[in-house]
Amino acid sequence: MSGNTFGTLFRLTTFGESHGAGLGGVLDGCPPGLPMSEEIIQQELDRRKPGQGGLAATARKESDAVRLLSGVFEGRTTGTPIGFIIMNEDQRSRDYSAIMDVYRPGHADLGYDAKFGLRDYRGGGRSSGRETVSRVAGGAIAQEFLRTQGIEACAATVELGGIEARERDFSGALGRPYFSADGDIVPIWEERVRAVKGAGDTLGGVVEIRVSGVPAGLGEPVFDKLDARLAYALMGVGAVKGVEVGAGFAAARLTGSENNDPMTPGGFLSNNAGGILGGMASGQEIILRVGVKPIPSISRVQQTVNSKGEAASITIAGRHDICAIPRIVPVLKAMTLLTLADFVLLQRRVGR
């Protein structure tokens, strides 16, 4: 199975399944001398672990405690591969025995059977959202590296269940339910989640990511555009169905005079480009928005087929989030950080 490694020079390879012994990864290419510890990584993992999200959260409980295996000595990275592991603690594989021969709508079950001829039906195996724990660990390491370059990223939820936040206060997002960019919208979102949960259904949402300190010129023109690689990274997260940069789809409804960002000796007057021009950073804040689909595991009866192609119906049991938000927020930030760390090293390689 390919597709388990992300990055060119700053490379993360992950392993593990939702109901296996554990998950982990190896991060290669991290420069030496960075302050690093399990506590630094754990801070990011705690924002993703099961149980986050109030009414929308899964009942599965995992400490997601990370253990560093290599690549760190006396609190600093050594420049050698950083190995880490997170053990599973609360998997209940029996919850999935009833669907071992039935394909769940909205999941990767059919694709895995078609590609490999078998699948790990326990929570989706490698296609489970639990796989992203390794990405967050890798992103935490990338974050420490990027901070030495003056690059900082933040992410927040700006829409949940079709209800958009009115404000964009990213500074307080990590302290709010759903990592909301707007504190006043939270009670409205809670009401929406409560109603949908009672109906046995799920919700999607939109996450916005902002990155400051990215130097102008970072990225590559043509095929390895910075925005193309960021979109690739974010679309590689299971629940993501769309990525916008800057004005995004709204730009298609503007005129050129409205969409262009005028420049003055003091800087840009707007940022419809989202901080990226011609595939390279403009020096402005990078702004990305990510569309997250509803969790496909719902308790309603759904029409499907089994592995023999016969008609079947399914009601999905087990413990599931009502929405991938807020737990997906640190995952999306991590993928952004991993991409930027890779580009910084690529820029160094060519001496720019």
XYZ file of C-alpha atoms in Angstrom, residues 80-317:
238
model
C 18.098 11.676 12.654
C 14.646 10.128 12.058
C 12.169 10.943 14.845
C 10.127 7.859 15.672
C 6.996 8.034 17.825
C 4.069 5.821 18.804
C 0.592 6.335 20.298
C -1.027 3.203 21.712
C -4.751 2.463 21.325
C -6.500 1.958 24.664
C -10.283 1.934 24.188
C -11.014 0.124 20.937
C -14.188 -2.008 20.843
C -13.922 -4.123 17.706
C -17.110 -6.037 18.562
C -19.096 -2.913 17.653
C -18.251 -3.594 13.998
C -18.847 -7.342 13.694
C -22.342 -6.788 12.265
C -20.951 -4.858 9.266
C -17.987 -7.054 8.347
C -19.655 -8.021 5.046
C -21.664 -4.833 4.443
C -20.421 -1.589 2.895
C -21.116 1.579 4.879
C -22.380 4.481 2.726
C -19.949 7.395 2.687
C -17.004 5.254 3.855
C -14.002 3.701 2.094
C -15.232 0.105 2.544
C -16.041 -0.502 -1.117
C -12.777 1.028 -2.312
C -10.621 -1.051 0.037
C -12.319 -4.289 -1.039
C -11.995 -3.340 -4.704
C -8.308 -2.441 -4.374
C -6.989 -5.063 -1.947
C -9.569 -7.825 -1.949
C -9.999 -7.494 1.818
C -10.442 -4.792 4.414
C -10.124 -4.146 8.115
C -13.764 -3.504 8.975
C -12.990 -2.530 12.587
C -13.622 1.180 12.544
C -12.399 1.457 8.969
C -8.846 0.362 9.732
C -6.388 2.667 8.009
C -9.167 4.835 6.538
C -10.434 5.782 10.003
C -10.163 9.350 11.201
C -8.039 7.959 14.014
C -5.171 7.666 11.515
C -4.782 11.451 11.726
C -3.277 11.272 15.217
C 0.120 10.627 13.607
C -0.285 13.654 11.363
C -0.860 15.897 14.366
C 2.275 14.542 16.045
C 4.291 15.247 12.896
C 2.727 18.689 12.587
C 3.748 19.518 16.154
C 7.381 18.885 15.215
C 6.983 20.951 12.039
C 5.527 23.763 14.134
C 8.639 23.951 16.300
C 10.845 24.127 13.222
C 8.738 26.812 11.542
C 8.759 28.956 14.674
C 12.527 29.276 14.257
C 11.740 30.772 10.839
C 9.150 33.212 12.215
C 6.221 31.290 10.691
C 3.075 30.743 12.790
C -0.215 29.050 11.898
C -3.610 29.125 13.569
C -6.922 27.501 12.686
C -10.536 27.897 13.768
C -14.032 26.765 12.867
C -15.928 29.397 10.901
C -19.026 27.388 9.970
C -20.849 24.432 11.515
C -23.961 22.746 10.187
C -24.534 25.487 7.630
C -24.390 28.284 10.244
C -21.522 30.706 9.627
C -19.623 32.509 12.365
C -20.089 36.266 12.310
C -16.698 37.147 13.773
C -13.137 36.036 13.049
C -11.350 36.082 16.402
C -8.644 33.464 16.001
C -6.729 34.481 19.109
C -9.327 32.965 21.437
C -10.431 30.039 19.290
C -8.495 27.339 21.136
C -10.304 28.226 24.353
C -13.794 27.968 22.876
C -16.030 24.965 22.154
C -15.614 23.721 18.570
C -12.480 25.929 18.355
C -14.900 28.578 17.182
C -13.729 31.853 15.666
C -16.810 33.483 17.211
C -17.765 32.976 20.855
C -21.297 34.299 20.384
C -22.171 31.676 17.752
C -21.384 28.688 20.005
C -24.840 28.442 21.662
C -26.470 28.475 18.221
C -24.149 25.700 17.038
C -24.913 23.709 20.192
C -28.620 23.924 19.462
C -28.016 22.727 15.902
C -25.855 19.812 17.078
C -28.424 18.798 19.688
C -31.223 18.681 17.119
C -29.208 16.714 14.555
C -27.902 14.280 17.153
C -31.453 13.606 18.312
C -32.421 12.800 14.734
C -29.586 10.251 14.418
C -27.742 12.370 11.882
C -24.432 14.243 11.547
C -23.037 17.610 10.451
C -20.218 19.144 8.401
C -18.505 22.489 8.628
C -15.788 24.854 7.432
C -12.367 25.434 8.994
C -10.214 28.460 8.241
C -6.421 28.374 8.515
C -4.230 31.466 8.662
C -0.446 31.505 8.425
C 1.724 34.540 9.155
C 5.426 35.143 8.608
C 5.755 33.210 5.350
C 8.438 34.990 3.306
C 7.659 36.210 -0.197
C 8.863 33.777 -2.838
C 8.374 30.565 -0.877
C 6.937 27.953 -3.211
C 7.467 26.993 -6.823
C 5.818 28.116 -10.066
C 4.087 25.720 -12.477
C 3.497 22.213 -11.042
C 4.695 22.637 -7.443
C 2.762 25.777 -6.639
C 2.498 26.508 -2.926
C -1.295 26.674 -3.101
C -1.430 23.439 -5.105
C 0.665 21.594 -2.520
C -1.366 23.015 0.359
C -4.598 21.949 -1.319
C -3.105 18.480 -1.904
C -2.142 18.222 1.759
C -5.545 19.309 3.036
C -7.506 17.199 0.556
C -5.519 14.226 1.829
C -7.485 14.389 5.092
C -10.364 11.922 4.868
C -13.373 14.168 5.550
C -12.250 17.094 3.369
C -14.231 17.765 0.194
C -13.028 21.222 -0.818
C -10.270 23.804 -0.291
C -10.363 27.547 -0.992
C -7.418 29.945 -1.086
C -8.123 33.581 -0.301
C -11.388 34.647 -1.940
C -11.693 31.124 -3.344
C -14.894 30.481 -5.303
C -16.058 34.018 -4.591
C -13.294 35.220 -6.942
C -15.142 33.611 -9.839
C -17.983 36.068 -9.263
C -15.779 39.178 -9.140
C -14.344 41.380 -11.858
C -10.596 41.692 -12.260
C -10.628 45.166 -10.738
C -12.467 43.788 -7.695
C -10.344 40.688 -7.265
C -6.854 42.130 -7.795
C -4.979 43.164 -4.659
C -3.575 46.686 -5.228
C 0.007 47.280 -4.107
C 1.501 50.397 -2.551
C 4.964 51.165 -1.131
C 3.427 50.295 2.236
C 2.136 46.905 1.092
C -1.011 45.297 -0.284
C -4.396 46.944 0.176
C -6.364 43.675 0.189
C -5.741 39.928 0.217
C -8.118 38.189 -2.174
C -5.158 36.068 -3.328
C -4.867 34.553 0.137
C -1.163 35.303 0.369
C -0.147 33.331 -2.733
C 0.544 34.690 -6.226
C 1.797 32.575 -9.132
C 2.288 29.616 -6.821
C 4.608 31.542 -4.512
C 4.000 33.334 -1.236
C 3.404 37.075 -1.556
C 4.499 37.827 1.986
C 0.926 38.398 3.112
C -0.983 36.194 5.501
C -1.892 32.874 3.884
C -5.634 32.228 4.210
C -7.187 28.821 3.523
C -10.711 27.511 4.038
C -11.507 23.806 4.167
C -14.914 22.199 3.597
C -15.470 19.200 5.890
C -18.227 16.699 5.059
C -20.649 15.281 7.654
C -19.492 12.157 9.502
C -20.834 9.245 7.380
C -21.494 6.967 10.402
C -25.137 7.699 11.236
C -27.646 5.760 13.317
C -30.382 6.048 10.693
C -31.260 3.086 8.470
C -29.428 3.378 5.133
C -29.664 1.461 1.881
C -26.476 -0.307 0.761
C -25.049 -3.568 -0.608
C -22.947 -6.336 0.875
C -19.663 -7.752 -0.407
C -21.580 -10.062 -2.765
C -23.360 -7.123 -4.380
C -26.687 -8.003 -2.781
C -29.092 -5.351 -1.491
C -28.868 -4.706 2.240
C -29.738 -2.127 4.850
C -27.493 -0.861 7.601
C -27.689 1.012 10.883
C -24.246 1.932 12.172
C -23.612 1.268 15.846
